[in-house]
Tab-separated table of C-alpha atoms in Angstrom:
chain	number	residue	atom	x	y	z
W	1	MET	CA	6.648	-6.914	32.087
W	2	LEU	CA	6.551	-4.045	34.547
W	3	PRO	CA	9.719	-3.377	36.570
W	4	PHE	CA	7.741	-3.080	39.807
W	5	LYS	CA	6.932	-5.867	42.221
W	6	THR	CA	4.315	-3.976	44.221
W	7	LEU	CA	1.849	-1.126	43.781
W	8	GLN	CA	3.855	0.887	46.269
W	9	GLU	CA	6.982	0.576	44.132
W	10	ALA	CA	5.029	1.698	41.074
W	11	GLU	CA	3.578	4.717	42.898
W	12	SER	CA	6.998	5.648	44.217
W	13	ALA	CA	8.498	5.444	40.721
W	14	ILE	CA	5.914	7.694	39.041
W	15	GLY	CA	5.601	10.021	42.028
W	16	ARG	CA	1.872	9.781	42.655
W	17	SER	CA	-0.946	7.383	43.439
W	18	LEU	CA	-2.067	5.108	40.627
W	19	THR	CA	-5.402	5.759	38.991
W	20	THR	CA	-8.016	3.015	38.944
W	21	ALA	CA	-7.108	2.164	35.358
W	22	GLU	CA	-3.404	2.047	36.197
W	23	THR	CA	-4.071	-0.218	39.178
W	24	ILE	CA	-6.025	-2.601	36.953
W	25	TRP	CA	-3.234	-2.526	34.376
W	26	PHE	CA	-0.612	-3.197	37.046
W	27	ASN	CA	-2.512	-6.158	38.473
W	28	TYR	CA	-2.993	-7.629	35.003
W	29	SER	CA	0.356	-6.979	33.338
W	30	ALA	CA	2.949	-6.902	36.132
W	31	ASN	CA	3.987	-10.532	35.658
W	32	LYS	CA	3.333	-10.845	31.933
W	33	SER	CA	5.992	-10.376	29.276
W	34	ASP	CA	5.656	-7.612	26.693
W	35	TYR	CA	5.544	-10.255	23.975
W	36	TYR	CA	2.625	-11.987	25.667
W	37	LEU	CA	0.767	-8.685	25.931
W	38	TYR	CA	1.440	-7.870	22.288
W	39	CYS	CA	0.103	-11.255	21.196
W	40	HIS	CA	-3.274	-10.304	22.662
W	41	ASN	CA	-3.846	-8.785	19.224
W	42	ILE	CA	-4.318	-12.291	17.834
W	43	LEU	CA	-7.208	-12.939	20.196
W	44	PHE	CA	-8.710	-9.501	19.584
W	45	LEU	CA	-8.578	-9.926	15.808
W	46	PHE	CA	-10.126	-13.388	15.990
W	47	LEU	CA	-13.004	-12.100	18.113
W	48	ILE	CA	-13.532	-9.061	15.891
W	49	PHE	CA	-13.485	-11.037	12.626
W	50	SER	CA	-15.836	-13.623	14.115
W	51	CYS	CA	-18.256	-11.577	16.207
W	52	VAL	CA	-18.654	-8.036	14.830
W	53	PRO	CA	-20.101	-9.147	11.452
W	54	LEU	CA	-22.693	-11.181	13.355
W	55	TYR	CA	-24.375	-7.894	14.298
W	56	TYR	CA	-25.255	-7.233	10.655
W	57	LEU	CA	-26.168	-10.872	10.050
W	58	PHE	CA	-28.476	-10.755	13.080
W	59	LEU	CA	-30.216	-7.655	11.747
W	60	GLU	CA	-30.584	-9.232	8.317
W	61	ILE	CA	-32.094	-12.456	9.655
W	62	PHE	CA	-34.434	-11.100	12.323
W	63	PHE	CA	-35.156	-7.540	11.143
W	64	ARG	CA	-34.927	-7.890	7.368
W	65	LYS	CA	-38.047	-5.862	6.604
W	66	SER	CA	-37.125	-3.103	9.027
W	67	ILE	CA	-33.625	-2.555	7.631
W	68	GLN	CA	-34.258	-3.387	3.973
W	69	SER	CA	-34.439	0.296	3.065
W	70	TYR	CA	-30.908	0.723	4.416
W	71	LYS	CA	-29.457	-2.127	2.357
W	72	ILE	CA	-27.200	-0.562	-0.266
W	73	GLN	CA	-27.591	-3.318	-2.856
W	74	PRO	CA	-31.086	-4.670	-2.030
W	75	LYS	CA	-31.249	-7.092	-4.951
W	76	VAL	CA	-28.250	-9.067	-3.710
W	77	ASN	CA	-28.895	-11.581	-0.931
W	78	LEU	CA	-26.337	-14.192	0.063
W	79	SER	CA	-27.349	-17.477	1.662
W	80	LEU	CA	-26.029	-18.496	5.066
W	81	SER	CA	-23.879	-21.119	3.348
W	82	ASP	CA	-22.281	-18.376	1.217
W	83	VAL	CA	-21.612	-16.291	4.324
W	84	PHE	CA	-20.098	-19.273	6.127
W	85	ARG	CA	-17.884	-20.057	3.137
W	86	CYS	CA	-16.555	-16.498	3.289
W	87	TYR	CA	-15.881	-16.863	7.021
W	88	LYS	CA	-14.008	-20.136	6.489
W	89	VAL	CA	-11.725	-18.530	3.923
W	90	VAL	CA	-11.093	-15.573	6.247
W	91	MET	CA	-10.262	-17.916	9.131
W	92	ARG	CA	-7.892	-19.903	6.950
W	93	MET	CA	-6.048	-16.690	6.100
W	94	PHE	CA	-6.136	-15.728	9.753
W	95	ILE	CA	-4.458	-18.985	10.785
W	96	LEU	CA	-1.936	-19.071	7.934
W	97	VAL	CA	-1.109	-15.357	7.526
W	98	VAL	CA	-2.529	-12.925	10.102
W	99	GLY	CA	-1.707	-14.932	13.210
W	100	PRO	CA	1.885	-15.777	12.200
W	101	LEU	CA	2.431	-12.177	11.099
W	102	GLN	CA	1.443	-10.996	14.563
W	103	LEU	CA	3.752	-13.519	16.177
W	104	VAL	CA	6.840	-12.496	14.197
W	105	SER	CA	6.271	-8.731	14.074
W	106	TYR	CA	6.930	-8.122	17.762
W	107	PRO	CA	10.573	-6.973	17.291
W	108	SER	CA	9.426	-4.153	15.014
W	109	VAL	CA	6.871	-3.072	17.611
W	110	LYS	CA	9.560	-2.918	20.284
W	111	MET	CA	11.885	-1.093	17.887
W	112	ILE	CA	9.448	1.781	17.304
W	113	GLY	CA	8.814	2.203	21.026
W	114	ILE	CA	5.389	0.743	21.826
W	115	ARG	CA	5.503	0.526	25.625
W	116	THR	CA	3.662	-1.394	28.325
W	117	SER	CA	4.943	0.635	31.280
W	118	LEU	CA	3.268	3.030	33.689
W	119	PRO	CA	1.937	5.685	33.690
W	120	LEU	CA	-0.917	5.074	31.287
W	121	PRO	CA	-1.583	7.763	28.680
W	122	SER	CA	-4.457	10.160	29.233
W	123	LEU	CA	-7.671	9.801	27.258
W	124	TRP	CA	-6.773	12.867	25.187
W	125	VAL	CA	-3.384	11.420	24.277
W	126	ILE	CA	-5.016	8.152	23.240
W	127	LEU	CA	-7.577	9.982	21.090
W	128	LEU	CA	-4.917	12.158	19.431
W	129	GLN	CA	-2.746	9.156	18.659
W	130	LEU	CA	-5.676	7.149	17.311
W	131	GLY	CA	-6.641	10.093	15.103
W	132	THR	CA	-3.075	10.265	13.816
W	133	TYR	CA	-3.051	6.551	13.080
W	134	PHE	CA	-6.310	6.753	11.130
W	135	ILE	CA	-5.114	9.715	9.051
W	136	VAL	CA	-1.724	8.164	8.266
W	137	GLU	CA	-3.266	4.791	7.433
W	138	ASP	CA	-5.944	6.349	5.263
W	139	TYR	CA	-3.454	8.331	3.180
W	140	THR	CA	-0.972	5.511	2.621
W	141	ASN	CA	-3.719	2.951	2.077
W	142	TYR	CA	-5.201	5.220	-0.592
W	143	TRP	CA	-2.071	5.050	-2.748
W	144	ILE	CA	-1.473	1.342	-2.213
W	145	HIS	CA	-5.111	0.689	-3.082
W	146	ARG	CA	-4.721	2.686	-6.297
W	147	PHE	CA	-1.667	0.604	-7.176
W	148	LEU	CA	-3.674	-2.585	-6.575
W	149	HIS	CA	-6.132	-1.371	-9.206
W	150	CYS	CA	-3.521	-1.198	-11.935
W	151	LYS	CA	-3.753	-4.133	-14.338
W	152	TRP	CA	-1.024	-6.234	-12.719
W	153	GLY	CA	-2.008	-5.464	-9.122
W	154	TYR	CA	-5.646	-6.226	-9.725
W	155	GLU	CA	-5.221	-9.406	-11.752
W	156	LYS	CA	-2.535	-10.903	-9.534
W	157	ILE	CA	-3.670	-9.760	-6.080
W	158	HIS	CA	-6.653	-7.488	-5.542
W	159	LYS	CA	-9.336	-9.254	-7.573
W	160	VAL	CA	-9.745	-11.776	-4.734
W	161	HIS	CA	-11.121	-9.038	-2.489
W	162	HIS	CA	-13.445	-7.886	-5.278
W	163	GLU	CA	-15.113	-11.277	-5.610
W	164	TYR	CA	-17.793	-9.675	-3.442
W	165	THR	CA	-19.308	-6.945	-5.614
W	166	ALA	CA	-21.900	-6.554	-2.866
W	167	PRO	CA	-19.671	-6.779	0.229
W	168	ILE	CA	-20.643	-8.229	3.584
W	169	GLY	CA	-19.070	-7.716	7.002
W	170	PHE	CA	-17.287	-11.066	6.962
W	171	ALA	CA	-15.634	-10.104	3.661
W	172	ALA	CA	-13.754	-7.109	5.086
W	173	PRO	CA	-10.543	-9.160	5.579
W	174	TYR	CA	-11.306	-11.471	2.618
W	175	ALA	CA	-8.235	-10.956	0.447
W	176	HIS	CA	-5.178	-12.464	-1.199
W	177	TRP	CA	-2.460	-13.328	1.330
W	178	LEU	CA	-0.070	-10.852	-0.288
W	179	GLU	CA	-2.632	-8.050	-0.002
W	180	ILE	CA	-2.971	-8.791	3.704
W	181	LEU	CA	0.795	-8.388	4.101
W	182	ILE	CA	0.986	-5.247	1.950
W	183	LEU	CA	-1.867	-3.472	3.717
W	184	GLY	CA	-0.227	-4.197	7.034
W	185	ILE	CA	2.283	-1.462	6.152
W	186	PRO	CA	-0.188	1.477	6.386
W	187	SER	CA	-1.548	0.087	9.651
W	188	PHE	CA	1.951	0.045	11.113
W	189	LEU	CA	3.083	3.476	9.930
W	190	GLY	CA	0.928	5.503	12.335
W	191	PRO	CA	2.247	3.785	15.469
W	192	ALA	CA	5.762	4.076	14.022
W	193	ILE	CA	5.357	7.856	13.626
W	194	ALA	CA	3.642	8.434	16.971
W	195	PRO	CA	4.393	5.404	19.188
W	196	GLY	CA	2.196	5.040	22.202
W	197	HIS	CA	1.139	2.573	24.850
W	198	MET	CA	0.242	-1.049	24.134
W	199	ILE	CA	-3.348	-0.287	25.104
W	200	THR	CA	-3.478	2.408	22.414
W	201	PHE	CA	-2.041	-0.074	19.935
W	202	TRP	CA	-4.701	-2.630	20.875
W	203	LEU	CA	-7.423	-0.022	20.425
W	204	TRP	CA	-6.003	1.006	17.048
W	205	ILE	CA	-5.982	-2.530	15.679
W	206	ALA	CA	-9.481	-3.172	17.015
W	207	PHE	CA	-11.101	0.080	15.811
W	208	ARG	CA	-9.508	-0.164	12.372
W	209	GLN	CA	-10.900	-3.654	11.805
W	210	ILE	CA	-14.327	-2.749	13.182
W	211	GLU	CA	-14.371	0.241	10.817
W	212	ALA	CA	-13.468	-2.030	7.891
W	213	ILE	CA	-16.283	-4.412	8.782
W	214	GLU	CA	-18.763	-1.533	8.913
W	215	THR	CA	-17.739	-0.193	5.501
W	216	HIS	CA	-18.117	-3.685	4.041
W	217	SER	CA	-21.384	-4.423	5.849
W	218	GLY	CA	-23.646	-3.620	2.903
W	219	TYR	CA	-25.869	-1.446	5.101
W	220	ASP	CA	-25.913	2.326	5.474
W	221	LEU	CA	-27.529	2.380	8.902
W	222	PRO	CA	-28.713	5.842	9.993
W	223	TRP	CA	-27.935	5.234	13.673
W	224	SER	CA	-24.246	4.537	13.082
W	225	LEU	CA	-22.085	6.808	15.263
W	226	THR	CA	-19.525	7.094	12.460
W	227	LYS	CA	-21.911	9.425	10.625
W	228	TYR	CA	-20.781	12.129	13.046
W	229	ILE	CA	-17.119	11.797	12.035
W	230	PRO	CA	-16.070	14.547	9.574
W	231	PHE	CA	-15.124	13.328	6.088
W	232	TYR	CA	-15.918	9.721	6.984
W	233	GLY	CA	-16.707	7.569	3.958
W	234	GLY	CA	-18.808	4.772	5.372
W	235	ALA	CA	-20.542	1.763	3.878
W	236	ASP	CA	-22.313	3.504	0.998
W	237	TYR	CA	-19.075	5.159	-0.110
W	238	HIS	CA	-17.011	1.974	-0.159
W	239	ASP	CA	-19.840	-0.172	-1.474
W	240	TYR	CA	-19.772	1.832	-4.703
W	241	HIS	CA	-16.115	0.886	-5.163
W	242	HIS	CA	-16.991	-2.817	-4.888
W	243	TYR	CA	-20.054	-2.489	-7.082
W	244	VAL	CA	-18.150	-0.976	-9.984
W	245	GLY	CA	-15.534	-3.680	-9.498
W	246	GLY	CA	-12.206	-4.116	-11.250
W	247	GLN	CA	-12.818	-1.215	-13.601
W	248	SER	CA	-13.328	1.091	-10.618
W	249	GLN	CA	-11.046	4.099	-10.442
W	250	SER	CA	-13.112	5.657	-7.683
W	251	ASN	CA	-13.400	5.698	-3.889
W	252	PHE	CA	-9.993	4.218	-3.032
W	253	ALA	CA	-9.723	5.670	0.481
W	254	SER	CA	-10.136	3.235	3.354
W	255	VAL	CA	-11.693	5.565	5.946
W	256	PHE	CA	-12.108	9.214	4.928
W	257	THR	CA	-13.122	10.921	1.684
W	258	TYR	CA	-10.660	13.799	1.374
W	259	CYS	CA	-7.980	11.912	-0.615
W	260	ASP	CA	-10.477	10.865	-3.272
W	261	TYR	CA	-11.781	14.434	-3.417
W	262	ILE	CA	-8.332	16.037	-3.636
W	263	TYR	CA	-7.062	13.652	-6.303
W	264	GLY	CA	-10.325	13.509	-8.237
W	265	THR	CA	-11.077	9.835	-7.754
W	266	ASP	CA	-14.607	10.243	-6.430
W	267	LYS	CA	-16.174	11.870	-9.495
W	268	GLY	CA	-18.059	8.772	-10.610
W	269	TYR	CA	-19.531	8.314	-7.160
W	270	ARG	CA	-20.486	11.971	-6.774
W	271	TYR	CA	-22.034	11.978	-10.246
W	272	GLN	CA	-24.093	8.912	-9.397
W	273	LYS	CA	-25.301	10.463	-6.135
W	274	LYS	CA	-26.223	13.680	-7.936
W	275	VAL	CA	-28.271	11.851	-10.568
W	276	LEU	CA	-30.004	9.672	-7.996
W	277	GLN	CA	-30.950	12.699	-5.934
W	278	GLN	CA	-32.399	14.334	-9.023
W	279	LEU	CA	-34.369	11.197	-9.858
W	280	LYS	CA	-35.733	11.049	-6.338
W	281	GLY	CA	-36.553	14.719	-6.204
W	282	GLY	CA	-33.590	15.614	-4.014
W	283	SER	CA	-34.210	12.991	-1.326
W	284	ASN	CA	-31.517	10.759	0.143
W	285	ALA	CA	-30.126	8.403	-2.474
W	286	ASN	CA	-28.767	5.714	-0.177
W	287	GLY	CA	-29.951	2.132	-0.537
W	288	GLU	CA	-30.332	2.199	-4.307
W	289	GLN	CA	-26.918	1.233	-5.548
W	290	ASN	CA	-27.635	-2.170	-7.031
W	291	GLY	CA	-31.371	-2.203	-7.181
W	292	GLY	CA	-33.891	0.296	-8.413
W	293	SER	CA	-32.772	3.488	-10.076
W	294	ALA	CA	-29.039	2.964	-9.692
W	295	THR	CA	-28.724	0.128	-12.187
W	296	PHE	CA	-27.018	2.558	-14.532
W	297	ALA	CA	-24.021	2.831	-12.190
W	298	LYS	CA	-21.822	0.478	-14.168
W	299	ASP	CA	-22.208	2.802	-17.132
W	300	CYS	CA	-20.922	5.760	-15.106
W	301	LYS	CA	-17.353	6.410	-16.059
W	302	ASP	CA	-14.963	7.327	-13.270
W	303	ASP	CA	-12.935	10.280	-14.382
């Protein structure tokens, strides 16, 4: 809740006129508690988990022929009932785990200094903080993900997420309840290191989940804006990890590719891409992972 009763008080406190964005924020948040504002994340996550995957489902239903060449595992096609079953499981975990976790984690958010006050951060500050959050999350997620692929971690926890060897957008948050809790740690570390405004925190949670849905979409769409992000992994990169399955010791990173490259855990993937390019005469190898010439992929050993 803002400590100002009027716009004039707010402008007097910060020593200048409010921007349009700050005026909108004042009008919306002035009489709302910080806890109430933080809990907006529950609504955002519900909408993201429910609506963003529909984009890929829409393309698959109405433009199947047009996008078939971009489907990474073209021989795998789930029925609508299978997709809905996945969504029901995700929503059950959302109600039992994700939602309650958001409700009880507010004290930690206040402790690290996430603020709701004026002035709002500049666009550049927001972008720098979001970049920091993605880098921190990617690095810590990489090592936790590797741990989850040890025998105990995989058998007891992570194999639930790998039930989808050909992932779909709705399966991005499909996981064991303990994995959901564990992977909340990397998501929280970035804001803890570089705490920002609540709006930045909202954007971080939203963009991270949208990114996860894209990498689990099963489609390597050429018009995706993420293709312009340096070192970004994307759907094809993460799809390989799911395709190889429990035996996979490759492509652990959640967002970028540099950790796998530095620590040598992308050799199986790079070898597969190299062979596919040779088989296709050097053309793009995407869209072949589980159909066509990439059926040898399970025989590729990840170094």
